Short mmCIF file of C-alpha atoms in Angstrom, two decimals:
data_model
loop_
_atom_site.label_atom_id
_atom_site.label_comp_id
_atom_site.label_asym_id
_atom_site.label_seq_id
_atom_site.Cartn_x
_atom_site.Cartn_y
_atom_site.Cartn_z
CA UNK A 2 -46.99 -9.34 59.17
CA UNK A 3 -47.41 -12.53 57.26
CA UNK A 4 -47.96 -10.56 54.06
CA UNK A 5 -44.65 -8.67 54.63
CA UNK A 6 -42.77 -11.93 55.06
CA UNK A 7 -44.31 -13.36 51.90
CA UNK A 8 -43.38 -10.27 49.89
CA UNK A 9 -39.73 -10.42 50.97
CA UNK A 10 -38.86 -13.61 48.96
CA UNK A 11 -40.59 -12.13 45.89
CA UNK A 12 -38.58 -8.91 46.28
CA UNK A 13 -35.37 -10.90 46.74
CA UNK A 14 -36.15 -12.97 43.64
CA UNK A 15 -36.82 -9.82 41.60
CA UNK A 16 -33.58 -8.22 42.77
CA UNK A 17 -31.68 -11.41 41.92
CA UNK A 18 -33.28 -11.48 38.45
CA UNK A 19 -32.41 -7.83 37.90
CA UNK A 20 -28.83 -8.56 39.00
CA UNK A 21 -28.57 -11.47 36.56
CA UNK A 22 -29.95 -9.31 33.74
CA UNK A 23 -27.38 -6.60 34.52
CA UNK A 24 -24.56 -9.16 34.44
CA UNK A 25 -25.82 -10.63 31.16
CA UNK A 26 -26.09 -7.14 29.63
CA UNK A 27 -22.57 -6.26 30.80
CA UNK A 28 -21.16 -9.51 29.40
CA UNK A 29 -22.95 -8.92 26.11
CA UNK A 30 -21.57 -5.37 25.99
CA UNK A 31 -18.00 -6.65 26.53
CA UNK A 32 -18.50 -9.31 23.84
CA UNK A 33 -19.81 -6.76 21.31
CA UNK A 34 -16.88 -4.43 22.08
CA UNK A 35 -14.30 -7.20 21.60
CA UNK A 36 -15.87 -8.40 18.36
CA UNK A 37 -16.12 -4.81 17.13
CA UNK A 38 -12.43 -4.20 17.81
CA UNK A 39 -11.49 -7.40 15.96
CA UNK A 40 -13.58 -6.39 12.96
CA UNK A 41 -12.03 -2.92 13.02
CA UNK A 42 -8.52 -4.40 13.23
CA UNK A 43 -9.33 -6.67 10.30
CA UNK A 44 -10.58 -3.79 8.20
CA UNK A 45 -7.52 -1.70 9.16
CA UNK A 46 -5.28 -4.60 8.11
CA UNK A 47 -7.13 -4.93 4.82
CA UNK A 48 -6.89 -1.17 4.27
CA UNK A 49 -3.15 -1.16 4.95
CA UNK A 50 -2.69 -4.17 2.67
CA UNK A 51 -4.56 -2.36 -0.13
CA UNK A 52 -2.50 0.79 0.43
CA UNK A 53 0.78 -1.12 0.29
CA UNK A 54 -0.23 -2.88 -2.94
CA UNK A 55 -1.39 0.39 -4.49
CA UNK A 56 1.83 2.21 -3.51
CA UNK A 57 4.00 -0.53 -5.05
CA UNK A 58 1.90 -0.71 -8.22
CA UNK A 59 1.99 3.08 -8.55
CA UNK A 60 5.77 3.25 -8.17
CA UNK A 61 6.12 0.53 -10.82
CA UNK A 62 3.92 2.55 -13.15
CA UNK A 63 5.82 5.76 -12.33
CA UNK A 64 9.17 4.07 -13.02
CA UNK A 65 7.97 3.09 -16.47
CA UNK A 66 5.94 6.16 -17.37
CA UNK A 67 8.50 8.75 -18.39
CA UNK A 68 8.42 11.44 -21.03
CA UNK A 69 11.46 13.52 -21.92
CA UNK A 70 9.19 16.59 -22.18
CA UNK A 71 8.12 16.22 -18.52
CA UNK A 72 11.17 14.38 -17.25
CA UNK A 73 11.79 16.34 -14.05
CA UNK A 74 8.17 16.02 -12.95
CA UNK A 75 8.21 12.29 -13.72
CA UNK A 76 11.46 11.75 -11.80
CA UNK A 77 10.21 13.79 -8.84
CA UNK A 78 7.10 11.59 -8.73
CA UNK A 79 9.29 8.48 -8.61
CA UNK A 80 11.51 9.86 -5.83
CA UNK A 81 8.43 10.91 -3.82
CA UNK A 82 7.30 7.27 -3.66
CA UNK A 83 10.54 6.06 -2.09
CA UNK A 84 12.36 6.30 1.24
CA UNK A 85 15.75 5.69 2.80
CA UNK A 86 18.77 4.67 0.73
CA UNK A 87 16.66 4.04 -2.37
CA UNK A 88 15.33 7.60 -2.25
CA UNK A 89 18.87 8.95 -1.82
CA UNK A 90 20.13 6.80 -4.70
CA UNK A 91 17.33 7.83 -7.07
CA UNK A 92 17.64 11.50 -6.13
CA UNK A 93 21.38 11.30 -6.76
CA UNK A 94 20.86 9.76 -10.20
CA UNK A 95 17.98 12.01 -11.26
CA UNK A 96 20.10 14.48 -13.25
CA UNK A 97 21.80 11.71 -15.23
CA UNK A 98 18.43 10.10 -15.96
CA UNK A 99 16.93 13.42 -16.99
CA UNK A 100 19.87 14.12 -19.29
CA UNK A 101 19.54 10.65 -20.86
CA UNK A 102 15.78 11.08 -21.37
CA UNK A 103 16.29 14.46 -23.00
CA UNK A 104 19.18 13.33 -25.26
CA UNK A 105 17.32 10.30 -26.55
CA UNK A 106 13.87 11.96 -26.51
CA UNK A 107 12.59 8.83 -24.84
CA UNK A 108 9.08 8.03 -23.73
CA UNK A 109 7.99 4.98 -21.78
CA UNK A 110 4.46 3.75 -21.31
CA UNK A 111 2.96 0.97 -19.22
CA UNK A 112 0.22 -1.56 -19.78
CA UNK A 113 -1.31 -4.21 -17.55
CA UNK A 114 0.27 -3.28 -14.19
CA UNK A 115 -0.30 -5.95 -11.54
CA UNK A 116 0.79 -6.21 -7.90
CA UNK A 117 0.53 -8.88 -5.24
CA UNK A 118 1.56 -9.19 -1.62
CA UNK A 119 4.45 -11.54 -0.89
CA UNK A 120 4.46 -10.70 2.83
CA UNK A 121 3.17 -7.90 5.05
CA UNK A 122 3.08 -6.88 8.69
CA UNK A 123 2.16 -3.67 10.51
CA UNK A 124 5.00 -1.53 9.17
CA UNK A 125 6.67 -3.36 6.28
CA UNK A 126 5.65 -5.24 3.17
CA UNK A 127 7.14 -7.12 0.26
CA UNK A 128 5.18 -6.70 -2.97
CA UNK A 129 5.72 -8.22 -6.42
CA UNK A 130 4.87 -5.85 -9.27
CA UNK A 131 4.66 -6.80 -12.94
CA UNK A 132 3.81 -4.87 -16.08
CA UNK A 133 4.56 -4.41 -19.74
CA UNK A 134 6.60 -1.31 -20.59
CA UNK A 135 7.25 0.16 -24.01
CA UNK A 136 10.15 2.53 -24.64
CA UNK A 137 10.09 4.70 -27.74
CA UNK A 138 12.40 7.47 -28.98
CA UNK A 139 13.24 9.17 -32.24
CA UNK A 140 15.03 6.07 -33.58
CA UNK A 141 12.56 3.47 -32.29
CA UNK A 142 9.01 4.56 -33.02
CA UNK A 143 7.23 1.20 -32.75
CA UNK A 144 8.94 -0.71 -29.97
CA UNK A 145 7.58 -3.98 -28.66
CA UNK A 146 6.49 -4.06 -25.02
CA UNK A 147 8.96 -5.53 -22.54
CA UNK A 148 7.75 -7.55 -19.56
CA UNK A 149 9.05 -6.30 -16.18
CA UNK A 150 8.83 -7.78 -12.71
CA UNK A 151 10.01 -5.97 -9.63
CA UNK A 152 10.18 -7.17 -6.05
CA UNK A 153 9.67 -4.15 -3.79
CA UNK A 154 10.22 -3.70 -0.06
CA UNK A 155 7.95 -1.07 1.46
CA UNK A 156 8.01 0.73 4.79
CA UNK A 157 4.94 2.26 6.38
CA UNK A 158 5.18 5.95 7.32
CA UNK A 159 1.88 6.85 8.98
CA UNK A 160 -0.79 6.12 6.38
CA UNK A 161 1.72 6.11 3.48
CA UNK A 162 3.67 3.16 2.16
CA UNK A 163 7.00 4.04 0.56
CA UNK A 164 9.37 1.78 -1.37
CA UNK A 165 12.67 1.31 0.44
CA UNK A 166 14.27 -1.26 -1.85
CA UNK A 167 13.54 -2.96 -5.15
CA UNK A 168 15.10 -5.45 -7.48
CA UNK A 169 14.37 -6.81 -10.92
CA UNK A 170 13.09 -10.36 -10.92
CA UNK A 171 13.72 -12.55 -13.99
#
């Protein structure tokens, strides 16, 4: 009987140690899960930031990369990168722009496109886009590049960022 009583404190101590190990493992599991979610949220934020910047830069390039021979395709590409009132406005002006491109046989090209975030949250962003654009036509064969800066407002639609407003910045 004395041996049974002596074994009981050892068994109790082992059970207590196992209980502490289970609690430590559970706490560690919760900690790893929380840190993992924060890292994932950070990478999602960085991904969305990159997507917003890329969408704004691409629209800036599209706006200044036009060729009278492919005018409708170029204009459609511009409209596809927009949303809301801006999309409606550009779609409504597309025929006039296409006619002007065709009449003047204009081509525009872009160099050195840059974009930077002014502000961003989960579903909207403000991006500054700058680039050099060169417009040529039958009368002007060797035009000098013009420096452009645009401030663009973007809205997030699922994984896509679309430009909802833009203005020229001096």
